[in-house]
CSV table of C-alpha atoms in Angstrom, one decimal:
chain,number,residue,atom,x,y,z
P,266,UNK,CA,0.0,0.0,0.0
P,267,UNK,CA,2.9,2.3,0.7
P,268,UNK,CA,4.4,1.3,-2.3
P,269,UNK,CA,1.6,2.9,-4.4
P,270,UNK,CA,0.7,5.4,-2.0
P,271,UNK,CA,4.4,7.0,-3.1
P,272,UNK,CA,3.7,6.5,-6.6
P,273,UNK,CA,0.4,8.2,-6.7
P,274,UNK,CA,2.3,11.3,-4.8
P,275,UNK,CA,5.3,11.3,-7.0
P,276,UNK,CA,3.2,11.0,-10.2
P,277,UNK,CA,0.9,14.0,-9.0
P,278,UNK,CA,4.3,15.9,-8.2
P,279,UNK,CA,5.5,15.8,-11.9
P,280,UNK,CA,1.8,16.3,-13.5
P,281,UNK,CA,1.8,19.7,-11.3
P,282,UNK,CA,5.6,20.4,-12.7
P,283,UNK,CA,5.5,19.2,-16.0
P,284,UNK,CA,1.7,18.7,-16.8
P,285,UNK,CA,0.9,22.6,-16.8
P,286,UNK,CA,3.0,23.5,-19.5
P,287,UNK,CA,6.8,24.7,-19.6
P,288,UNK,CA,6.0,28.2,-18.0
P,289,UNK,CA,4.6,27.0,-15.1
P,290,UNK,CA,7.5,24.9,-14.9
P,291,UNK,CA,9.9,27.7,-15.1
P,292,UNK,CA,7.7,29.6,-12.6
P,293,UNK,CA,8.3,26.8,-10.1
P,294,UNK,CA,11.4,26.5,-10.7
P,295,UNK,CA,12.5,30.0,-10.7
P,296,UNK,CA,10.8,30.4,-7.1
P,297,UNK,CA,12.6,27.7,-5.5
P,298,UNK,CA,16.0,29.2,-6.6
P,299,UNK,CA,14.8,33.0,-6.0
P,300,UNK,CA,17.1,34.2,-2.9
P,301,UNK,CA,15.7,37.2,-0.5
P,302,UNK,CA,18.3,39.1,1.5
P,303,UNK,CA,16.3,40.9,4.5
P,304,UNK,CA,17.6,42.9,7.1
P,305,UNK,CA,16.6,42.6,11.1
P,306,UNK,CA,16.8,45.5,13.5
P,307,UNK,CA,16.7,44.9,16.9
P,308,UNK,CA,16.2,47.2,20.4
P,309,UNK,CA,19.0,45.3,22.3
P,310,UNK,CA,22.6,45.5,21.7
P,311,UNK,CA,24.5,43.3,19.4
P,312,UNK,CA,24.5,39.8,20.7
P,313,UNK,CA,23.1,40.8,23.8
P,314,UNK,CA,23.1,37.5,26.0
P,315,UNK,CA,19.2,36.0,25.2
P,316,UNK,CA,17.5,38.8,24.3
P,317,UNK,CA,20.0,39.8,21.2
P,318,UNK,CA,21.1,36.4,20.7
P,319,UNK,CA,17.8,35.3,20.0
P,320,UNK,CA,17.1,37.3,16.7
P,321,UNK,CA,20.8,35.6,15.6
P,322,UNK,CA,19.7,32.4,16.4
P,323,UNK,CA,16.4,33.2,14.5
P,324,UNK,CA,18.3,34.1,11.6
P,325,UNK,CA,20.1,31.0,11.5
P,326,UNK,CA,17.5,28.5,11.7
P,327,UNK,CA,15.8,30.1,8.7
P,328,UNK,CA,19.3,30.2,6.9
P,329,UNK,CA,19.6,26.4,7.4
P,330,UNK,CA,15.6,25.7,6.9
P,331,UNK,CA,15.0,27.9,3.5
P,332,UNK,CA,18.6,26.3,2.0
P,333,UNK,CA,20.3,29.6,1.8
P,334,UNK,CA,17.0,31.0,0.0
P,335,UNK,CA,16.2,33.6,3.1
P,336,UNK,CA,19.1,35.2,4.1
P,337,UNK,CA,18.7,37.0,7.3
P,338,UNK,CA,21.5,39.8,8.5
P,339,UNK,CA,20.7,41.0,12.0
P,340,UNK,CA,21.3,44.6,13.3
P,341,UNK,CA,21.3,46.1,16.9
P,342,UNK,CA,19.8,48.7,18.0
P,343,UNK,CA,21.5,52.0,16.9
P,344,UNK,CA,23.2,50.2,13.9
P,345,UNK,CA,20.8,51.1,11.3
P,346,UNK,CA,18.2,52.7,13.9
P,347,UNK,CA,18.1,52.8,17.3
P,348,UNK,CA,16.1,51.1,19.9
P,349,UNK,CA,12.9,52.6,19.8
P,350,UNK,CA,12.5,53.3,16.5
P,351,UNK,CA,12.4,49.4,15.4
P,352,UNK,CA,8.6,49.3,15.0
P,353,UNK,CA,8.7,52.3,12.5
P,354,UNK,CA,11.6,50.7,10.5
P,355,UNK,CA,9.8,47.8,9.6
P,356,UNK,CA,6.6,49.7,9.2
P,357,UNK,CA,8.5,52.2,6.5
P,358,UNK,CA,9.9,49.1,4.9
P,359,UNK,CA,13.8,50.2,5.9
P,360,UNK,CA,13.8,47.0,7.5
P,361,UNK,CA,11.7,43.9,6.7
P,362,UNK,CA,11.9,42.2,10.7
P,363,UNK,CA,12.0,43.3,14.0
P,364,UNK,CA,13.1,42.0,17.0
P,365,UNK,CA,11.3,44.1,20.4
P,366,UNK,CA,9.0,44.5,23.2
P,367,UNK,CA,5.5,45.8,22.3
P,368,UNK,CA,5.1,48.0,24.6
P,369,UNK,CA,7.5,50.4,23.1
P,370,UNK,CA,5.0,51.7,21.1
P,371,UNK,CA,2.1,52.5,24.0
P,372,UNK,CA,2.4,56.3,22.2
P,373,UNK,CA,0.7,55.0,18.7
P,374,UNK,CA,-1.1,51.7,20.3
P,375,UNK,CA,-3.0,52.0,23.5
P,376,UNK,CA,-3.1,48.3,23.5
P,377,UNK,CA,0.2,47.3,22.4
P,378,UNK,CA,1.6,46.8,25.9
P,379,UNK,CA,-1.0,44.3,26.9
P,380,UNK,CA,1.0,41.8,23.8
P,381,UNK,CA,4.2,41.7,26.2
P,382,UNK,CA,3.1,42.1,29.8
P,383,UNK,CA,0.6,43.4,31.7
P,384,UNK,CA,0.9,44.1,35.6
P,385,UNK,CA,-0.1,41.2,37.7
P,386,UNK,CA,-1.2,39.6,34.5
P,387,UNK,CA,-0.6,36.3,32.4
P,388,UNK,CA,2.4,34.3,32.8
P,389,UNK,CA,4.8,33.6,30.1
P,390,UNK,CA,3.2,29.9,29.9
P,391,UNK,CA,-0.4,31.3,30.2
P,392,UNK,CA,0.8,34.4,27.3
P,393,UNK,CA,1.5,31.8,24.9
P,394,UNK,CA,-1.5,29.7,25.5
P,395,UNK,CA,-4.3,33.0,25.3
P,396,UNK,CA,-1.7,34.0,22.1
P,397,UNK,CA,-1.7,30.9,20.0
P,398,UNK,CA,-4.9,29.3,21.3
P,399,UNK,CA,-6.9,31.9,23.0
P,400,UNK,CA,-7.5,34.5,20.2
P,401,UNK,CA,-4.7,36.4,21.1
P,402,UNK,CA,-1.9,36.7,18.2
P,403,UNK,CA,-5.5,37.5,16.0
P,404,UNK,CA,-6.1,40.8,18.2
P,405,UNK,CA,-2.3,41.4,17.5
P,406,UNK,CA,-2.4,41.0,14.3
P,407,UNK,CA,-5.5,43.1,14.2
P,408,UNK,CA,-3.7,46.2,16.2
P,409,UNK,CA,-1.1,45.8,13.9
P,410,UNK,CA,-2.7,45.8,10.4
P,411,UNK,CA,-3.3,49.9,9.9
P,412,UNK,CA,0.8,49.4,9.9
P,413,UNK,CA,1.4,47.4,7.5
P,414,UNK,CA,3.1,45.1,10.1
P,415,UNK,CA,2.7,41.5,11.1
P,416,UNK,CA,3.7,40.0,14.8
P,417,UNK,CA,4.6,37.0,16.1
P,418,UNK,CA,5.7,35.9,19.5
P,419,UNK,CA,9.4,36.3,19.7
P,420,UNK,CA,10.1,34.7,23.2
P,421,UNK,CA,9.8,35.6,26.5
P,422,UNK,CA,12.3,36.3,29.5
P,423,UNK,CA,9.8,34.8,31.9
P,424,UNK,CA,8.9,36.5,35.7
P,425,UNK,CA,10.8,40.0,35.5
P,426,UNK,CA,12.3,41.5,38.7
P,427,UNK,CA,11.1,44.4,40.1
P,428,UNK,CA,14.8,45.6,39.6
P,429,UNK,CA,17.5,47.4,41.1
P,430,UNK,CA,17.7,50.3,43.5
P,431,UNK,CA,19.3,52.7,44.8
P,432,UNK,CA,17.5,53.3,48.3
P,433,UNK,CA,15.5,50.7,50.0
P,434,UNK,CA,12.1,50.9,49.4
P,435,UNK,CA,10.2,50.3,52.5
P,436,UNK,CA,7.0,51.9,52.3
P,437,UNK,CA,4.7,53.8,48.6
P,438,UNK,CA,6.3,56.7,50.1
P,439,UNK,CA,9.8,55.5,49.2
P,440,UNK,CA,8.3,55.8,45.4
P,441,UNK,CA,7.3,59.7,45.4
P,442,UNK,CA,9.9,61.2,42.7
P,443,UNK,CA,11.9,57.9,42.4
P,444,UNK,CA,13.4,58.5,39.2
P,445,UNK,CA,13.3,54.6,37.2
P,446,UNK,CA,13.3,53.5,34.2
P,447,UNK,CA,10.1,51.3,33.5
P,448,UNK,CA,8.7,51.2,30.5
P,449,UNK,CA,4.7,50.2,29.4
P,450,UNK,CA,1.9,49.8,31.6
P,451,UNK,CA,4.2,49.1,34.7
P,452,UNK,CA,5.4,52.6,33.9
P,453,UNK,CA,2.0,54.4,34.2
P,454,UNK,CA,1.8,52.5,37.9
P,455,UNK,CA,4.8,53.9,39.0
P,456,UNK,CA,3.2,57.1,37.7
P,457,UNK,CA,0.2,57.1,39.6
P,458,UNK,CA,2.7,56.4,42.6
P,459,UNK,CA,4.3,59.0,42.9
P,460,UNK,CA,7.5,58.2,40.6
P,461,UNK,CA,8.8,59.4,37.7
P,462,UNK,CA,9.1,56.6,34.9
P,463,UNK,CA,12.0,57.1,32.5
P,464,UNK,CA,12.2,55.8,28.7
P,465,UNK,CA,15.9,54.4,28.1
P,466,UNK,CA,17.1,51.5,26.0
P,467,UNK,CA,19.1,48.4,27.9
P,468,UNK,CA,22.2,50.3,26.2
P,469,UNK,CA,22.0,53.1,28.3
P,470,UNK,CA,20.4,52.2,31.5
P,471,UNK,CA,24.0,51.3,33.3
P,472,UNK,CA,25.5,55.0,33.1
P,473,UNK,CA,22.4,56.5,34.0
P,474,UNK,CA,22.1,54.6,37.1
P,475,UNK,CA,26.4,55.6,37.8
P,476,UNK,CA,25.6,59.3,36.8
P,477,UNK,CA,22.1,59.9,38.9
P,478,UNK,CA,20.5,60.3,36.0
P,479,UNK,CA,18.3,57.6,37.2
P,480,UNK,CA,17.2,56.1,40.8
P,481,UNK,CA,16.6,52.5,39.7
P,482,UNK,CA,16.1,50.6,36.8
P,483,UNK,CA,14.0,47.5,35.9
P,484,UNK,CA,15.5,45.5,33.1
P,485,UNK,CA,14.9,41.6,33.1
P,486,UNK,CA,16.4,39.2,35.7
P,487,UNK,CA,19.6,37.6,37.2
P,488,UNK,CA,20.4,36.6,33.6
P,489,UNK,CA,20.9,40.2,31.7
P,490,UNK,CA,21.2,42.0,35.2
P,491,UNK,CA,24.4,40.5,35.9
P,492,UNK,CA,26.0,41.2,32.0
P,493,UNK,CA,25.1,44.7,32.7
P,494,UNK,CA,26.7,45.1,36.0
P,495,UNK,CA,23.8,46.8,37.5
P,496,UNK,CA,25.4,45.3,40.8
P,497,UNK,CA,28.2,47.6,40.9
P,498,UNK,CA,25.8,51.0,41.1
P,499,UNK,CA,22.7,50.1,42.8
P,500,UNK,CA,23.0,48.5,46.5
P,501,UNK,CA,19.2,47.3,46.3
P,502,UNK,CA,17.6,44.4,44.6
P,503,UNK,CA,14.1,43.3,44.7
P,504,UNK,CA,13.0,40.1,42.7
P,505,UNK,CA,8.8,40.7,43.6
P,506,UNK,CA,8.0,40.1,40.3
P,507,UNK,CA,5.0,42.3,39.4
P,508,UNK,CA,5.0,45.0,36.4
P,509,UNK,CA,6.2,42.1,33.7
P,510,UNK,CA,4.7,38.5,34.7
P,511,UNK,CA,5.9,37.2,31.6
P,512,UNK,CA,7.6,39.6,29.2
P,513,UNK,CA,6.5,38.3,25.7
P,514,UNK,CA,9.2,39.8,23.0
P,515,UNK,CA,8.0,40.0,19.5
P,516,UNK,CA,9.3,39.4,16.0
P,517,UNK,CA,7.7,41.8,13.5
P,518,UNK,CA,7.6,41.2,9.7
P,519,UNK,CA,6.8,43.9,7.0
P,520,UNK,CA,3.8,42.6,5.3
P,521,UNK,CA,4.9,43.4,1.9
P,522,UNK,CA,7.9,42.0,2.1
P,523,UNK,CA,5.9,39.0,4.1
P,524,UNK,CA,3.7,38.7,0.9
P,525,UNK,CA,6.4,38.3,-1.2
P,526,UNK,CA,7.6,35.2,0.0
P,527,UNK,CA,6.7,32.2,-1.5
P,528,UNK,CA,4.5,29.9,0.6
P,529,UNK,CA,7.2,27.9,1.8
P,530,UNK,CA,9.5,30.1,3.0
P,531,UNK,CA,6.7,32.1,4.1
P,532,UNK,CA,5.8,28.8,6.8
P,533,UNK,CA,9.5,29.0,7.7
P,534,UNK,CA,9.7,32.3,9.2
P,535,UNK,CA,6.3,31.4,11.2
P,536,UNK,CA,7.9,27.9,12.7
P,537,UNK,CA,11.5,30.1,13.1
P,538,UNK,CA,9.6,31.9,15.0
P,539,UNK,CA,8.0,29.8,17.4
P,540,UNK,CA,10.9,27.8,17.8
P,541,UNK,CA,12.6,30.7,19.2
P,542,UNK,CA,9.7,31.8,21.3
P,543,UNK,CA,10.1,28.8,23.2
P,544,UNK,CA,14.2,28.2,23.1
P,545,UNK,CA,14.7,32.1,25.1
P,546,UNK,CA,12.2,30.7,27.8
P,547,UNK,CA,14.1,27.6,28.0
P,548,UNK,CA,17.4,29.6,28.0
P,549,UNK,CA,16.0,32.1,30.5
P,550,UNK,CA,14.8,29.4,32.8
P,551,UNK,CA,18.1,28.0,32.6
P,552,UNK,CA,20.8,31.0,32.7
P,553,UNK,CA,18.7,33.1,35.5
P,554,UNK,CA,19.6,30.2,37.8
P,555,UNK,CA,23.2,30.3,37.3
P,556,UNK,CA,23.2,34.0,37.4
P,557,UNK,CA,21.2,34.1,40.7
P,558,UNK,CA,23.8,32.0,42.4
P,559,UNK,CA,26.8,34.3,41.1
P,560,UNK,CA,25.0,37.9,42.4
P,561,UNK,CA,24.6,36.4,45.8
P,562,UNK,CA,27.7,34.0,46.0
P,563,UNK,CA,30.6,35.9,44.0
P,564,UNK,CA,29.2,39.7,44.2
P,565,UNK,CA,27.6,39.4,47.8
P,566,UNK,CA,24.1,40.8,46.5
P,567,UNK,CA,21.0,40.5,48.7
P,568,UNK,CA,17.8,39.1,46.5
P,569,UNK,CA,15.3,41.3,48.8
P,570,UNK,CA,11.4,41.4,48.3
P,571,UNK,CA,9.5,44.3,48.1
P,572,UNK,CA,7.0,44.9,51.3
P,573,UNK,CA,3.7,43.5,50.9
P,574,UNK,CA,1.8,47.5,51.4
P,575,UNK,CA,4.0,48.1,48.5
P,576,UNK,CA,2.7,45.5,46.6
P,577,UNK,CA,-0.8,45.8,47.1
P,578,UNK,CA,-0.5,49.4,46.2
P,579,UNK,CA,1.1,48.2,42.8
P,580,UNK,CA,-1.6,45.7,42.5
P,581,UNK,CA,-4.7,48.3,43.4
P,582,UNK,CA,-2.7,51.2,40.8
P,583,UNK,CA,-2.8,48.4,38.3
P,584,UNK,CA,-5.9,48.2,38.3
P,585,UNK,CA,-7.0,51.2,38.0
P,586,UNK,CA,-4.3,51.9,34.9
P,587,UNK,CA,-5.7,49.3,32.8
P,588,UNK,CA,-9.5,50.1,33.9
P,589,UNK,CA,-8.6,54.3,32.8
P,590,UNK,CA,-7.5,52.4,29.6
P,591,UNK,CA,-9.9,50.8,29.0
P,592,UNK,CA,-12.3,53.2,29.7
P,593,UNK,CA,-11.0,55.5,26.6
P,594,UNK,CA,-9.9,53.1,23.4
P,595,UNK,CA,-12.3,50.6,22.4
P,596,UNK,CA,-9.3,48.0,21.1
P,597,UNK,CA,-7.7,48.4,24.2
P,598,UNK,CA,-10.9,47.0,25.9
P,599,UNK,CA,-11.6,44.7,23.3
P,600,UNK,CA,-8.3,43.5,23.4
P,601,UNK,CA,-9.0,43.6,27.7
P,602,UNK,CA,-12.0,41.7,27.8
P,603,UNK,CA,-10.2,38.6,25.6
P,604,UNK,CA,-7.0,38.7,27.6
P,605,UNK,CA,-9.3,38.7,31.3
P,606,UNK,CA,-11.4,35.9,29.9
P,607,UNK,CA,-8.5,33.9,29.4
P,608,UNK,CA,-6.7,34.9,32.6
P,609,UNK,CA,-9.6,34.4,34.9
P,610,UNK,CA,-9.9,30.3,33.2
P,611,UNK,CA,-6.4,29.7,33.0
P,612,UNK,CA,-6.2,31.1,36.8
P,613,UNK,CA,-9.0,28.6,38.1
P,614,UNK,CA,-6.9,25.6,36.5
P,615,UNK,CA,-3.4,26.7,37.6
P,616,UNK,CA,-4.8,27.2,41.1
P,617,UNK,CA,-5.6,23.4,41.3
P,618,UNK,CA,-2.3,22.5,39.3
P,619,UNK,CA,0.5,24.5,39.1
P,620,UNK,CA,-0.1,26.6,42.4
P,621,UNK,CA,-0.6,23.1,44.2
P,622,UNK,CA,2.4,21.2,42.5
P,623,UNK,CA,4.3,24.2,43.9
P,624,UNK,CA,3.4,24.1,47.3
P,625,UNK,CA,3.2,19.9,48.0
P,626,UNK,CA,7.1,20.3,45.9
P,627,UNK,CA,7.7,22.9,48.7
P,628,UNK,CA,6.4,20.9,51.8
């Protein structure tokens, strides 16, 4: 049965090729050999450990999948544009991919922060989920469109720290005129705090913290906190993970140029993709471990958590953030009432399951 099975496909494979003339032929053929040279800009530095090697390591595996027929060559940020203007770049068409965090474009998307973290929201496990199976990448893909730009999940770092600090925080009025760089929703709680959130790329976030310029500075974890050194200019560290609960990164594609693929190598920049969206949270999970054990072992740095009146103020600001939001752009709320649907079942299963493997693992 196999036997014929493969003879029927093989004699339908040169009926298509050959049956429909010699210029369809030479259509086919032609599109197989075609080569497409695109460029990448990214908002971390060159190589960056997990967040800039990941575009690399995107660029690779669609090298080696398409047979030299996509060739990728990846930028960082400030190489062809910087950091914050990534988005814009692949919008105009100067660059055909991205590699970022939505929520660098809050100013022309009310909702784009919601597509990598919101404050006490979704996991990174739970993000993927409401993404690929819960409607979400559709609402993306929908805030995107007016663009001309298509998303895809790009990876995620996992729980964020709350960061790195200058003073000890010990009470909300620790945060009145705390200069820190935070950037998306997590930026409008520190806000309505009482601090003053800052807009800097990873690049620059080390000298500010040595010059004064800023008080503290959220970046990502143990992992990319230790390869910037933060340790070595702020005293305080506090893991409470709250503002980013599972920092979803995102790979942006021009559609035009998207379009222009042919259909295979079109499919191969979609699995790329989510191949790499998995591999940083695997490397994340891995490395932040590691690093963890080096700030408190070899650099003598306490992991502290931030007091509990200062995370239920977070929580109750949060709140009330995302409700404002909501409150004044209808895809914001649209995009809301998906992501809460899908947070509220997801919540009720991980009580009984995750949240219970973790405390019987713990007893």
């Amino acid at each position: 049965m196999n036997k014929w099975f493969n003879f029927i496909v093989v004699s339908l494979s040169i009926s298509l090729l050959y049956g429909c003339g010699e210029e369809n032929k030479n259509n086919v053929v032609a599109a197989e050999q075609e080569t497409f040279k695109w460029k990448l800009v990214t908002s971390w530095p060159k190589n960056f450990p997990g967040l800039g090697t990941a575009p690399e390591n995107f660029a690779t595996i669609v090298n080696e999948m398409s047979n030299g027929r996509l060739q990728i060559k990846v930028y960082g940020a400030g190489e062809i544009v910087p950091g914050f203007q990534v988005f814009d770049a692949v919008s105009q068409g100067t660059a055909q991919m991205g590699h970022a965090a939505s929520y660098y474009w809050k100013g022309k998307m009310t909702a784009a922060p919601i597509f990598t973290a919101l404050p006490f929201g979704l996991n990174a496990q739970e993000t993927n989920g409401w993404l690929h199976y819960g409607g979400g990448l559709e609402l993306w893909r929908e805030l995107y469109k007016p663009f001309g730009v298509i998303p895809f999940a790009g990876g995620s770092t996992g729980v964020q720290s709350a960061g790195w600090f200058k003073k000890e925080i010990n009470s909300v009025a620790d945060l009145q005129g705390l200069k820190i760089r935070i950037p998306g929703l997590g930026g409008e709680v520190m806000k309505k705090l009482g601090a003053v959130p800052v807009a800097l790329t990873g690049g620059e976030l080390f000298t500010s913290l040595q010059s004064g310029a800023i008080d503290a500075t959220e970046w990502v974890g143990p992992y990319n906190d230790l390869a910037f050194g933060f340790y070595k200019v702020a005293e305080h560290y506090y893991a409470s993970g709250w503002h980013e609960p599972g920092a979803m990164l995102e790979f942006t594609v021009n559609e035009q140029a998207y379009l222009s693929l042919p259909k295979d190598l079109q499919k191969i920049v979609e699995v790329a993709a989510r191949a790499i969206n998995q591999d940083m949270l695997d490397e994340y999970t891995a490395r932040n471990n590691t690093a963890m054990e080096t700030l408190k072992n070899k650099y003598g740095v306490e992991i502290k958590t931030l007091p509990i009146s200062v995370m239920k103020a977070l929580k109750k600001a949060s709140a009330e953030v995302i409700q404002e939001q909501i409150d004044n752009d209808p895809m914001m709320a649209k995009v809301m009432k998906s992501y809460s649907k899908f947070q509220t079942q997801v919540s009720a299963y991980h009580k009984v399951s995750e949240e219970e493997y973790y405390k019987n693992r713990s007893n």
